[in-house]
Short mmCIF file of C-alpha atoms in Angstrom, two decimals:
data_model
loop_
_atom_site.label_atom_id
_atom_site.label_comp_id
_atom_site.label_asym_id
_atom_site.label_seq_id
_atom_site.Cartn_x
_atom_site.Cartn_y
_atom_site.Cartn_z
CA UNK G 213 0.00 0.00 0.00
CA UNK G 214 1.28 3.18 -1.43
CA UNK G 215 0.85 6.37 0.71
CA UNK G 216 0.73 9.82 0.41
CA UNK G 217 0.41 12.40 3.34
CA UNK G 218 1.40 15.84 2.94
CA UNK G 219 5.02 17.13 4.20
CA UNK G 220 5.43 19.73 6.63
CA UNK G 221 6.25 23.38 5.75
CA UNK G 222 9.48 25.38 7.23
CA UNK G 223 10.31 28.73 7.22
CA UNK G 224 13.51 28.19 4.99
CA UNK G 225 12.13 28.71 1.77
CA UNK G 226 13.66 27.17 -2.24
CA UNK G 227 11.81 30.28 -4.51
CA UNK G 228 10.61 29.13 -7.83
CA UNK G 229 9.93 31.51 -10.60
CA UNK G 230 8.73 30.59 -14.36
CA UNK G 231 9.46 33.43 -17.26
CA UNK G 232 6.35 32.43 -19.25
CA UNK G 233 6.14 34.29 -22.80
CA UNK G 234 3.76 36.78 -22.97
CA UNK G 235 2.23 36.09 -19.05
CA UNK G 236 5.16 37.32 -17.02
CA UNK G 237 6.44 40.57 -16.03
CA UNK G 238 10.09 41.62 -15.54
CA UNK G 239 9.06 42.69 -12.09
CA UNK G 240 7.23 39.57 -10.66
CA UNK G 241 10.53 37.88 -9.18
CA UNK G 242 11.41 40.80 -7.34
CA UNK G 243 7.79 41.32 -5.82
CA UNK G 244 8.06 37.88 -5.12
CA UNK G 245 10.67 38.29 -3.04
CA UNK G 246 9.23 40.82 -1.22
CA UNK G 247 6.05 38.46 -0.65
CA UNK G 248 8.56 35.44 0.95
CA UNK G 249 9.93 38.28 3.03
CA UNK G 250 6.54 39.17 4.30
CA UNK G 251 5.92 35.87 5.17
CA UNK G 252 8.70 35.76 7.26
CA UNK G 253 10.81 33.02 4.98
CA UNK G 254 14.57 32.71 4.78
CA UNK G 255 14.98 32.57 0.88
CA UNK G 256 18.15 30.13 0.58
CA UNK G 257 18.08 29.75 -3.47
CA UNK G 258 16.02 31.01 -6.24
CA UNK G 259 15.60 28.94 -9.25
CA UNK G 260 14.57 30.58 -12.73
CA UNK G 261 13.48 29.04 -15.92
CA UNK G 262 11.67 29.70 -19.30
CA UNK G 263 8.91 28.05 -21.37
CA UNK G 264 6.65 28.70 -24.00
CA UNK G 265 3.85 27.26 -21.47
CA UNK G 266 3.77 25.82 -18.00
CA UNK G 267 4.62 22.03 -18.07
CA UNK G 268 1.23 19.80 -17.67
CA UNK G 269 2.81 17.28 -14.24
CA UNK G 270 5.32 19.84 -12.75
CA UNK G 271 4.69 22.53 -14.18
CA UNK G 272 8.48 23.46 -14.74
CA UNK G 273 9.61 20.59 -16.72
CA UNK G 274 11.09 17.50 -15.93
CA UNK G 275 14.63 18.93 -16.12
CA UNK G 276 14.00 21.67 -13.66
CA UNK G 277 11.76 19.97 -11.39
CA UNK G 278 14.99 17.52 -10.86
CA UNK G 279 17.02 20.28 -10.46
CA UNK G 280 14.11 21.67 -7.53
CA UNK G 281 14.28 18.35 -5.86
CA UNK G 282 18.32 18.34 -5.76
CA UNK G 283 18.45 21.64 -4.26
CA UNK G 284 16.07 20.25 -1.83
CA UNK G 285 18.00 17.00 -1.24
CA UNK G 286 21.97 19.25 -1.03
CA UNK G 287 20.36 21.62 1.29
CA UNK G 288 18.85 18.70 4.14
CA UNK G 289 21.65 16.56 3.73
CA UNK G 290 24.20 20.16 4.36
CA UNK G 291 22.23 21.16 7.44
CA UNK G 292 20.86 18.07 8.64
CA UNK G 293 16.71 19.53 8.75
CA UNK G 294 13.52 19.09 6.53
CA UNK G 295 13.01 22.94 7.41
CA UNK G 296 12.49 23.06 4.32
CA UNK G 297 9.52 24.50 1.45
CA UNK G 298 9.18 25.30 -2.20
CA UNK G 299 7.71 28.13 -3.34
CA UNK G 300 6.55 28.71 -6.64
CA UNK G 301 6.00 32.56 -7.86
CA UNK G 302 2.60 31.04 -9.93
CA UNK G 303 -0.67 29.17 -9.17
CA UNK G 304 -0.34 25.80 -9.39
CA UNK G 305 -3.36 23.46 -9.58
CA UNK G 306 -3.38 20.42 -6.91
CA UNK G 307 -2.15 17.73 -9.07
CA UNK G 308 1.21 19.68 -10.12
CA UNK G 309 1.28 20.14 -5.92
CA UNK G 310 1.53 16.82 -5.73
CA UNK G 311 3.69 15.48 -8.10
CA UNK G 312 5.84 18.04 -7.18
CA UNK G 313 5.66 16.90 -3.26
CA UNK G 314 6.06 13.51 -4.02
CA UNK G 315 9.27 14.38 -6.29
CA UNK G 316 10.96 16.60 -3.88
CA UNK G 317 10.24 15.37 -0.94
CA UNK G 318 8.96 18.28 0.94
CA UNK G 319 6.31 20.77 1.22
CA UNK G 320 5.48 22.81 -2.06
CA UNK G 321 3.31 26.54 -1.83
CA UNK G 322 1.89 28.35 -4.89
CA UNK G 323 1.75 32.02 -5.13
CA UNK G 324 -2.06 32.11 -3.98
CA UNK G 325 -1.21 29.88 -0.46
CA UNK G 326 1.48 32.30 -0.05
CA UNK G 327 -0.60 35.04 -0.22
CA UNK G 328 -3.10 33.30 2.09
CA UNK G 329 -0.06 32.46 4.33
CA UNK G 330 0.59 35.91 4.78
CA UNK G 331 -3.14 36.80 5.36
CA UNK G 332 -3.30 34.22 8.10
CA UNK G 333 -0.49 35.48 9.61
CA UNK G 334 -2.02 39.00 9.66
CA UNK G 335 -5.41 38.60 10.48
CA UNK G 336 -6.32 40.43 13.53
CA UNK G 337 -10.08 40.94 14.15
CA UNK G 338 -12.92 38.65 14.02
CA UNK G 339 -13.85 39.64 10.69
CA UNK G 340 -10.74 39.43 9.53
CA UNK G 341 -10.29 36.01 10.95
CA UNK G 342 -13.52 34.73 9.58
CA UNK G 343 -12.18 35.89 5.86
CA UNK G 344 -8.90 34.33 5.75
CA UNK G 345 -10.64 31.01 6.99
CA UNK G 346 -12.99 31.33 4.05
CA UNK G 347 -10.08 31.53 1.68
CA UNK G 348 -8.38 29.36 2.99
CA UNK G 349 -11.03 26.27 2.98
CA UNK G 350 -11.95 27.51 -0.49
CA UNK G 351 -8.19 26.98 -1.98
CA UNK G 352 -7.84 23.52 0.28
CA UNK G 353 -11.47 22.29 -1.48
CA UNK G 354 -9.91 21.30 -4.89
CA UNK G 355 -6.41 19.24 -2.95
CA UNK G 356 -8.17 17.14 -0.40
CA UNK G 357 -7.54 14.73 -2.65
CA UNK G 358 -3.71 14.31 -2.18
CA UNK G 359 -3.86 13.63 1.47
CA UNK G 360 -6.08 10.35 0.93
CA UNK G 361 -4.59 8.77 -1.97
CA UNK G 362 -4.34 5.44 -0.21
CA UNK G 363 -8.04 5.80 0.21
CA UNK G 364 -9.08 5.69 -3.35
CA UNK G 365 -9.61 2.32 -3.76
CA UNK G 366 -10.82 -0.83 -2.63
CA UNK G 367 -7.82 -3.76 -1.58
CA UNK G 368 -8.56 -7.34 -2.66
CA UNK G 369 -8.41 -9.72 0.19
CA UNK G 370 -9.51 -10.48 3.29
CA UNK G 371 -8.29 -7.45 5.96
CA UNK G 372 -6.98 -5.65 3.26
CA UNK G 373 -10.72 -3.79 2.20
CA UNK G 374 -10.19 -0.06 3.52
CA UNK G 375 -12.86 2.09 3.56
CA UNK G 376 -12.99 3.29 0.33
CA UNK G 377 -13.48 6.93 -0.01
CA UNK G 378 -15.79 7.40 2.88
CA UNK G 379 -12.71 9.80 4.61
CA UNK G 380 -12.30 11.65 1.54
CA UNK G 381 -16.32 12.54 1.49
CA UNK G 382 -16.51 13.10 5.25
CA UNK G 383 -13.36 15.70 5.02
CA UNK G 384 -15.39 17.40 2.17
CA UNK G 385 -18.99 17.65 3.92
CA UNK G 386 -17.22 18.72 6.84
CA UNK G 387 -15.32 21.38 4.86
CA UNK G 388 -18.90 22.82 2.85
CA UNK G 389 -20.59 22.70 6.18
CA UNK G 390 -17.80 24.61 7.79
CA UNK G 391 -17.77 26.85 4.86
CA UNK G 392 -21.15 27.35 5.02
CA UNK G 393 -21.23 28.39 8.39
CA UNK G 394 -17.55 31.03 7.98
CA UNK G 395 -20.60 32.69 4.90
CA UNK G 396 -23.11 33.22 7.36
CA UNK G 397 -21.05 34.49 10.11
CA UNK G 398 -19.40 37.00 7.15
CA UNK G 399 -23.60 37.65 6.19
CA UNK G 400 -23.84 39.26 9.95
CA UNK G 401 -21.15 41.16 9.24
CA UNK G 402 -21.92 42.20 6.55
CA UNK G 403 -25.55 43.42 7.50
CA UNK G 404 -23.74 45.53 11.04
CA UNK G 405 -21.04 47.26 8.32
CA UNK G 406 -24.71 47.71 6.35
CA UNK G 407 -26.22 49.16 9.35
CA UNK G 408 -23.21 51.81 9.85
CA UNK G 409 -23.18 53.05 6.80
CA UNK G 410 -26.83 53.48 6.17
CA UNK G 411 -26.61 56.05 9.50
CA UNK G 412 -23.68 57.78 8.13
CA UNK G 413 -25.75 57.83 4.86
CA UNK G 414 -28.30 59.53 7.00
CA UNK G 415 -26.25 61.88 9.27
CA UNK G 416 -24.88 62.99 5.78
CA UNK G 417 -21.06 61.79 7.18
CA UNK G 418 -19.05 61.04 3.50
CA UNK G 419 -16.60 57.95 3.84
CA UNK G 420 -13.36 58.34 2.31
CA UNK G 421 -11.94 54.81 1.74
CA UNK G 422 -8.02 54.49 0.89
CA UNK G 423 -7.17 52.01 -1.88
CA UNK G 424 -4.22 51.57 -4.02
CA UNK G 425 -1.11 48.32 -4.18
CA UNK G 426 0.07 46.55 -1.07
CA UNK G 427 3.39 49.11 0.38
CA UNK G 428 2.68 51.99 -1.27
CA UNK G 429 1.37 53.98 2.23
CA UNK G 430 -2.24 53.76 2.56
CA UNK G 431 -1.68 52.73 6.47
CA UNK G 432 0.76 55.65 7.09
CA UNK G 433 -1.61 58.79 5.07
CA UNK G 434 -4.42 56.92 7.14
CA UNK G 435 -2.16 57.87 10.94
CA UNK G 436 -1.51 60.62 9.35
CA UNK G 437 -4.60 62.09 8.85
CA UNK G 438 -6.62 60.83 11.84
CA UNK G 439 -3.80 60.99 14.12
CA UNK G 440 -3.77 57.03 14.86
CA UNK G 441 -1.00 54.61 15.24
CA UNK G 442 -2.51 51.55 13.60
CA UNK G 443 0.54 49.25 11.94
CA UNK G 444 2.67 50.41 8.96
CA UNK G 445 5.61 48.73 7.96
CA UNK G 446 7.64 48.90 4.44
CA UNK G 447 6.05 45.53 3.70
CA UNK G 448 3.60 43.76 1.77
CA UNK G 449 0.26 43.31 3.37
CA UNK G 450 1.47 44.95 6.58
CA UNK G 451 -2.08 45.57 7.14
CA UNK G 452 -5.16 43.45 6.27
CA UNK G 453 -8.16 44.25 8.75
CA UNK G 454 -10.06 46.97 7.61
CA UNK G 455 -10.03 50.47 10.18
CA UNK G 456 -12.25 52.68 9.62
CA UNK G 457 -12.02 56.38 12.08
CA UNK G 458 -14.29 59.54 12.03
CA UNK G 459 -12.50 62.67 11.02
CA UNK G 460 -13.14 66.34 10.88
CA UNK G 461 -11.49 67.19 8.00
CA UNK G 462 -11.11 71.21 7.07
CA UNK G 463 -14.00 72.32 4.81
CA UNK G 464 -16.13 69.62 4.48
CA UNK G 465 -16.72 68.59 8.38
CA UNK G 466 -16.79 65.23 9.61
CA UNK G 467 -15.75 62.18 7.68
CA UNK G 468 -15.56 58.42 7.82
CA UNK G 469 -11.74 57.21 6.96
CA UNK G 470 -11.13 54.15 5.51
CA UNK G 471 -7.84 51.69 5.01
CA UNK G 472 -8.20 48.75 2.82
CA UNK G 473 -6.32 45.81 2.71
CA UNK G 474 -3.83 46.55 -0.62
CA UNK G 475 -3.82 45.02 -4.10
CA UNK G 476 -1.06 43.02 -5.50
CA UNK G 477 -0.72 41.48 -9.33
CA UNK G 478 -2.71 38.37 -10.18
CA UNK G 479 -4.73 38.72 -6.86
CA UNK G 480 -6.34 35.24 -6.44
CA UNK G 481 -9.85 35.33 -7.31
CA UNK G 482 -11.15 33.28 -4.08
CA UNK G 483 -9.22 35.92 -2.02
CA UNK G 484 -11.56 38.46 -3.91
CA UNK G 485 -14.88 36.60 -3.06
CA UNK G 486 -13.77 36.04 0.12
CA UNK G 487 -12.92 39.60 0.86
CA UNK G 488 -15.98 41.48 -0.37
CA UNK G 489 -17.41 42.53 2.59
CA UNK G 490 -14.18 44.83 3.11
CA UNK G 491 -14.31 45.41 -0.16
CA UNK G 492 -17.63 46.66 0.15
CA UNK G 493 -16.21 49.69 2.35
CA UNK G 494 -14.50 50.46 -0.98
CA UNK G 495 -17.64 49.57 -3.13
CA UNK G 496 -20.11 52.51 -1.02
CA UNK G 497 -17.57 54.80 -0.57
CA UNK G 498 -18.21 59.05 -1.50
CA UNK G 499 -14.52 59.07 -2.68
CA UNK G 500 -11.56 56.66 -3.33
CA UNK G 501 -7.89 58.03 -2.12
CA UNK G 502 -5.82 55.75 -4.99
CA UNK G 503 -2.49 55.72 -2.98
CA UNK G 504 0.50 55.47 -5.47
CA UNK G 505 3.70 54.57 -4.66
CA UNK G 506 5.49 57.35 -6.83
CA UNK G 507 9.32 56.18 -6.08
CA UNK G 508 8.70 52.39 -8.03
CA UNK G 509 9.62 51.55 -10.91
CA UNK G 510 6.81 49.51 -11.55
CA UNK G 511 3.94 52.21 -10.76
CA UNK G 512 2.25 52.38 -14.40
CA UNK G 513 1.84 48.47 -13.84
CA UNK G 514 0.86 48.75 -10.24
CA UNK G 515 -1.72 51.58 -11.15
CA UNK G 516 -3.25 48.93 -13.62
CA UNK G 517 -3.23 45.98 -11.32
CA UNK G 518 -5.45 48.31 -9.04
CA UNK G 519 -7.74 49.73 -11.35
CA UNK G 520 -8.31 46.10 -12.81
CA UNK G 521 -9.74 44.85 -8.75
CA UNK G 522 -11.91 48.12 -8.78
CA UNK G 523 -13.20 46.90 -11.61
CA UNK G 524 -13.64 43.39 -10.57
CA UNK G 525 -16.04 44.62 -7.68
CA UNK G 526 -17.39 47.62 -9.61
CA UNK G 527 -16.50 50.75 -7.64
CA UNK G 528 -17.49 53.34 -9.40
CA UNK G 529 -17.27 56.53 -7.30
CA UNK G 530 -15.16 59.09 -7.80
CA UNK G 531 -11.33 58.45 -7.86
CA UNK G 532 -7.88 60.89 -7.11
CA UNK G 533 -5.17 59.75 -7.75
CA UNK G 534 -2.37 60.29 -4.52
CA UNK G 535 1.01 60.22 -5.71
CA UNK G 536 2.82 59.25 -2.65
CA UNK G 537 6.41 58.69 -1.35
CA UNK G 538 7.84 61.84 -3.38
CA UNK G 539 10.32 62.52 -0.97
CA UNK G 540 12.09 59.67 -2.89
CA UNK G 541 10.80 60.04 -6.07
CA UNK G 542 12.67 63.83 -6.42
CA UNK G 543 9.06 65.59 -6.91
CA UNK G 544 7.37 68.43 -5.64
CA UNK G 545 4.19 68.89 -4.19
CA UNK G 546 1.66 69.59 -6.43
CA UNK G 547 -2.48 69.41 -7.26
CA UNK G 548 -3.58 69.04 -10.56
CA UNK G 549 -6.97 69.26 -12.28
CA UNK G 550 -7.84 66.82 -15.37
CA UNK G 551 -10.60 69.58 -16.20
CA UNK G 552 -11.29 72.84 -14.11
CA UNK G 553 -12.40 72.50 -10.62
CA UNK G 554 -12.31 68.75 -10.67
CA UNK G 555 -9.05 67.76 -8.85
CA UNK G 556 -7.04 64.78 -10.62
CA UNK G 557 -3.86 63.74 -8.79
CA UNK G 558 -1.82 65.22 -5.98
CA UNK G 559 1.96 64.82 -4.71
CA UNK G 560 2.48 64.56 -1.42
CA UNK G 561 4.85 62.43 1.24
CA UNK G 562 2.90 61.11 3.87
CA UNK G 563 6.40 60.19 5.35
CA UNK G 564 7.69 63.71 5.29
CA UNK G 565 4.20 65.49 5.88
CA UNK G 566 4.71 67.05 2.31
CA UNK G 567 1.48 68.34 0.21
CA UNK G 568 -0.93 67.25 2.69
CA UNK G 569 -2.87 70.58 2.54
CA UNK G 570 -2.82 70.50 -1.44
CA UNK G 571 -4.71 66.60 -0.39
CA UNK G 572 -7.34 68.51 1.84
CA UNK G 573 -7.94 70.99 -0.63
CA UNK G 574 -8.48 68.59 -3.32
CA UNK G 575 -10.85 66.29 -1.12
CA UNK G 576 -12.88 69.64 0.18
CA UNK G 577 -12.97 70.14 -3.73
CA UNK G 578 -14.22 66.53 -4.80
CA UNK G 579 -16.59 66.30 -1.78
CA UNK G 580 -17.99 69.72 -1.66
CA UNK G 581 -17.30 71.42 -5.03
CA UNK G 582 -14.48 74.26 -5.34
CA UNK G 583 -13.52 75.97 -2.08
CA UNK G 584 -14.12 80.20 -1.98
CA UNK G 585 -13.59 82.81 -0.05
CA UNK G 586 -17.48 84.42 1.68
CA UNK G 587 -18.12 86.99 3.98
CA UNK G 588 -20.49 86.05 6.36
CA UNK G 589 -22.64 88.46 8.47
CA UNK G 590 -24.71 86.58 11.24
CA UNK G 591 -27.93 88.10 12.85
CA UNK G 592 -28.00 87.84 17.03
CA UNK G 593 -29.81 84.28 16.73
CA UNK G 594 -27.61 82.14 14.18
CA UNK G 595 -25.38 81.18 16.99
CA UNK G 596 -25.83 77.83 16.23
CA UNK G 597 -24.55 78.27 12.54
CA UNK G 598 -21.46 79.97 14.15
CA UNK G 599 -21.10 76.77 15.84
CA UNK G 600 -20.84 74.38 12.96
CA UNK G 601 -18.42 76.51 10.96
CA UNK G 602 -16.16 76.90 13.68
CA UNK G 603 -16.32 72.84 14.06
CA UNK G 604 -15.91 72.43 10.16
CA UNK G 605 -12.84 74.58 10.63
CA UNK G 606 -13.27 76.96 8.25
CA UNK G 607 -13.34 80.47 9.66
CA UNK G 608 -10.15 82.76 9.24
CA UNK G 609 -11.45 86.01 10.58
CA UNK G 610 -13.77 86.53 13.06
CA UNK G 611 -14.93 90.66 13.99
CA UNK G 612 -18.27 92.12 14.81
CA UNK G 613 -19.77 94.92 13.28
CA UNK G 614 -21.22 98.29 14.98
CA UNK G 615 -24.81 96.15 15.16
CA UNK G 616 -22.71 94.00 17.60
CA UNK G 617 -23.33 91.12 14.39
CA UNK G 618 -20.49 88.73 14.21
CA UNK G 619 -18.84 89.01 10.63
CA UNK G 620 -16.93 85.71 9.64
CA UNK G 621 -14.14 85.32 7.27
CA UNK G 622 -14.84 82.16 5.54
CA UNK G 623 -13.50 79.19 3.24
CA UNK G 624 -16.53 77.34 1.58
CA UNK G 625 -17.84 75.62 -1.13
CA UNK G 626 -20.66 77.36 -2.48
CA UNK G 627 -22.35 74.17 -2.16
CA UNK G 628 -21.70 73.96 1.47
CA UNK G 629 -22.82 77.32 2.15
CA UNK G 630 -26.35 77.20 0.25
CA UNK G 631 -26.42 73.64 2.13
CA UNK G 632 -26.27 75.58 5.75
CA UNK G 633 -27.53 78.99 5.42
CA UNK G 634 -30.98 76.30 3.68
CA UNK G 635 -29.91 74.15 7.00
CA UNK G 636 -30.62 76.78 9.55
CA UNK G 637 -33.12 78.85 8.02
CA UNK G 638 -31.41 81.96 6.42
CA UNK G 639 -31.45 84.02 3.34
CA UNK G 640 -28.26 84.49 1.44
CA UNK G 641 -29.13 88.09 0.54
CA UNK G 642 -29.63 88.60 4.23
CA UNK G 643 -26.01 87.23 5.18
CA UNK G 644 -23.92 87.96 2.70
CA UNK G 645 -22.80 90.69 0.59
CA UNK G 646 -25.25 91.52 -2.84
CA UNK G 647 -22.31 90.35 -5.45
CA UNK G 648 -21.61 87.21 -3.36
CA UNK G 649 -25.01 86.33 -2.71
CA UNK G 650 -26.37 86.97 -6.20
CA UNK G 651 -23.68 84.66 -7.50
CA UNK G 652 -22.40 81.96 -5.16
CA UNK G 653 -20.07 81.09 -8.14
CA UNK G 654 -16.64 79.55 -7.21
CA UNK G 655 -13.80 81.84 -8.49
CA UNK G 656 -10.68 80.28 -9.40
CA UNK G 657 -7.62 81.52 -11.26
CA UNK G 658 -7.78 80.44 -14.88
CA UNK G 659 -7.40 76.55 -15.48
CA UNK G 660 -4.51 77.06 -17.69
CA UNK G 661 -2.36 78.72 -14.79
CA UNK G 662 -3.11 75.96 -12.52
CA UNK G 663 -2.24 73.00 -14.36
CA UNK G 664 1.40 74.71 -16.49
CA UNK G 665 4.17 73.26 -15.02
CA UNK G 666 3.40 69.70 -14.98
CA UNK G 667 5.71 67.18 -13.05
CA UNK G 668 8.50 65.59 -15.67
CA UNK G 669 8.57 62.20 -13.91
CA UNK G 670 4.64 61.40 -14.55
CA UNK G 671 3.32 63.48 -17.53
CA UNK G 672 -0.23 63.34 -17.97
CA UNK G 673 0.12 61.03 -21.25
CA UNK G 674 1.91 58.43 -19.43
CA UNK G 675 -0.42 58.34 -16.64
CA UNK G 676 -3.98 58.55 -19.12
CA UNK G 677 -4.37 55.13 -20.01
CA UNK G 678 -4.61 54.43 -16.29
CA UNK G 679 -6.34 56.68 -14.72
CA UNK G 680 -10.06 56.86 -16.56
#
């Protein structure tokens, strides 16, 4: 009898990367690395190849997968462990894992388990939790199969009649019953994060939700700008639970902030079902932050890879582009409109608190419409009006006139404005000056001044094809 149980993992890692024509990109091996590291594996060899098309039992090819298992073999005998596990930089399907496990002799990971790997690794709240599980059950569905090869068939002779598959069936009604209870539990959770944004829906609070690739500062804007300390490392995935935090944010009042977990190449789908209910914080968002790491090489493609998952779960709300990391990138901070008064993309370091006010104005912008300057004079009883501009942060002078009326220097959309003086009851004519009150027309200096000058790093036809 012939058996086959699964080897166990290590944390020193054999990294295996295909160059398959017209699939690959030049930088996969090197965000592959970064994905091992993430993990928390010691990379002791990389092995590279080339075909035309991935090899039907290992994937790499005879040749190579010999050349896999003798790296494997030199490295246990050298250090006398089976800490050992192959990695492969591409998704394998379960019976290339196991002919590859029963060549080499140890534990092999595609790119999707590594991803899932790291997921588990960083999962920190229930919801969280419950998500990774999901994934997880719904990758191990299709390779039950390898653990219970010595079940698949009935032995001749007497005492030699196993069971047949009845393990192989149990494992796999126990795994869809367990899956369908990690769905309902995600269903509940889904119908509280429902619940909370249906009464910031109706308190009128917009939710800002940061997406963009995995490391390019989405966690560090988000401390930034709420004054938090969740964790933010220069990692991949250093952060996977959703946080969301209320805000007051200059011009526009308070706001619901949002990090998402971030986007890498060839995200697996199941990890995309799985996490839709984050996702979803994305999905019913007022505005997505598209945080771009501006010092990589590889930004175009990562841009792309981003746009593509947006697209997967159809977020469609409005989108401006954040050019981050500039301190290393050489550029300047800088706002720029693809049309008048509709903000585009924005430099800033979130590192080096660089260009955050140029982000505020072009949120206040994008939320509220284009930001002017009003003269306010309140009668005795709009006390209450004072009140909420002073929390939306907005006044700049404050004086009283020989009627003992306060006079307030303002910054507001006109929006806004016609949104509180309708709020609490007053007349524009009564409030503000004739010119301003017959027009409540942004003024802003002429579109052509605003966007000269345009960064030489990113010009706007290299960044167009990726950032409808």
């Amino acid at each position: 009898m012939q058996y086959f149980e699964r080897h166990e993992g290590g944390e020193n890692a054999i990294l295996v990367h295909l160059d398959i024509h017209q699939i690959s990109n030049p930088d996969d091996l090197e965000e592959f690395r970064l994905l091992v590291h993430s993990a928390g594996a010691n990379e002791i060899e990389t092995i590279t190849g080339t075909r035309n098309k991935p090899h039907a039992k290992y994937f790499v090819g005879t040749g190579k997968a010999e050349e896999i298992a003798d790296a494997v073999k030199c490295f246990r005998e050298s250090n006398q462990t089976d800490d050992i596990v192959v990695i492969f930089n591409h998704t394998l399907t379960p019976s290339q894992e196991r002919n590859l496990e029963a060549l080499v002799k140890c534990r092999v990971l595609d790119r999707t388990g590594l991803i899932l790997d790291i997921f588990a690794q960083r999962a920190r709240t229930y919801e969280g939790k419950l998500q990774v599980e999901l994934a997880q059950l719904n990758h191990l569905a299709t390779r039950l199969v390898r653990g219970w090869t010595h079940l698949e068939r009935q032995k001749g002779g007497i005492g030699l009649r196993g069971p047949g598959e009845t393990q192989l069936e149990t494992d796999r009604r126990l795994l869809q019953i367990r899956v369908t209870q990690l769905k309902a539990k995600l269903d509940k959770v889904k119908q509280t994060r429902a619940q909370g944004r249906a009464k910031r829906q109706k308190s009128e609070i917009p939710t800002i939700s940061l997406v963009g690739y995995t490391n390019a500062g989405k966690s560090t804007l988000f401390n930034h700008l709420t004054d938090d300390n969740i964790y933010a490392a220069d990692q991949l995935f250093a952060t996977l639970d959703p946080t969301l935090r209320k805000v007051a944010w200059s011009g526009v009042g308070n706001v619901v902030l949002a990090d998402t977990v971030g986007f890498v190449r060839h995200l697996p789908h199941e990890l995309v079902e799985s996490f839709h209910a984050t996702l979803e914080e994305t999905l019913e968002a007022d505005l997505l932050l598209h945080v771009v790491d501006a010092a990589s090489e590889d930004m175009h493609a990562q841009i792309a890879a981003v746009n593509d998952v947006l697209a997967q779960i159809k977020a469609d709300a409005p989108i401006l582009l954040v050019f981050n990391k500039i301190d290393k990138s050489g550029e300047t901070p800088a706002l720029y409109y693809q049309e008048p008064h509709k903000p585009h993309r924005v430099y800033i370091s979130a590192q080096q608190n660089l260009g955050i006010d140029k982000l505020i104005t072009a949120v206040q912008e994008l939320l509220s419409g284009t930001v002017n300057h009003y003269t306010l004079t309140l009668p005795h009883h709009a006390g209450a009006l004072h009140n909420t501009l002073h929390n939306l942060g907005v006044i700049s002078h404050h004086s009283y006139d020989e009627q003992g009326r306060q006079v307030l220097d303002v910054q507001l959309s006109a929006n806004k404005i016609k949104q509180l003086l309708g709020q609490y009851g007053l007349s524009a004519t009564a409030v503000l000056p004739a010119e301003q009150a017959a027009s409540l027309q942004p003024v802003l200096e002429p579109f052509e001044q605003i966007s000269s000058d345009m960064p030489k790093i990113t010009p706007p036809e290299e960044l167009d094809p990726f950032c409808q």
